Tab-separated table of C-alpha atoms in Angstrom:
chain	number	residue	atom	x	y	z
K	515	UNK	CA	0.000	0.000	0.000
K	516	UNK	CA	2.698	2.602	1.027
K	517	UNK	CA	4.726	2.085	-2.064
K	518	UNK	CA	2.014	3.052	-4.668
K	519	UNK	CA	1.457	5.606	-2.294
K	520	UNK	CA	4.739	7.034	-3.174
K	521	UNK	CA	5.144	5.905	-6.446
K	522	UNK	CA	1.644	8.076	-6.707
K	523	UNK	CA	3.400	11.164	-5.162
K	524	UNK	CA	6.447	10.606	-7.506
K	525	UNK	CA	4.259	10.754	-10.799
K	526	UNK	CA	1.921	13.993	-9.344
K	527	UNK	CA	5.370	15.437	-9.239
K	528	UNK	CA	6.721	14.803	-12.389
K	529	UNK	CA	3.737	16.041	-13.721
K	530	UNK	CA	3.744	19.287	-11.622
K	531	UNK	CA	7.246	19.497	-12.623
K	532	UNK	CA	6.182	18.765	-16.458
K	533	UNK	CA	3.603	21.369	-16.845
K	534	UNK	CA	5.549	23.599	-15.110
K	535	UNK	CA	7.739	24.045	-17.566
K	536	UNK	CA	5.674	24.106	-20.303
K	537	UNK	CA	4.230	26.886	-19.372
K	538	UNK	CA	7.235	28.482	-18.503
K	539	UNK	CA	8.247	27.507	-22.013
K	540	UNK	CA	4.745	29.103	-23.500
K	541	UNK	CA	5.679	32.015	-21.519
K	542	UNK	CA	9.129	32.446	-23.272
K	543	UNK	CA	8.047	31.716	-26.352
K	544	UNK	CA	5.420	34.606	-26.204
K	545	UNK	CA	7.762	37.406	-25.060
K	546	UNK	CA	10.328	36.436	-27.493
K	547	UNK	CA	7.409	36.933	-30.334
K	548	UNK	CA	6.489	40.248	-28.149
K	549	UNK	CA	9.993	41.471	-28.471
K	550	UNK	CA	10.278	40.425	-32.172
K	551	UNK	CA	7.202	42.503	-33.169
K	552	UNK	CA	8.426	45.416	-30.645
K	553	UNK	CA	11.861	45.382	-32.029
C-alpha cells in the first residue's frame, strides 16, 4: 500500500514538474514573439 502511495506522489510530481515548464516555455516563447514585433 505505502509504495504506490509514493510511487503516486512521484508521478503527481513529475507532472507538476512537467507542466511547469511548459508553461514556462509558453511564456518564453510569447515574449520572445512580443519582443520580435516590438523590435
Amino acid at each position: 500500500m505505502l509504495t504506490t502511495k509514493i510511487s503516486t506522489v512521484k508521478k503527481n510530481i513529475a507532472l507538476l514538474s512537467a507542466s511547469q515548464f511548459i508553461s514556462d516555455f509558453i511564456l518564453l516563447s510569447t515574449l520572445n514573439c512580443v519582443f520580435d514585433g516590438a523590435a
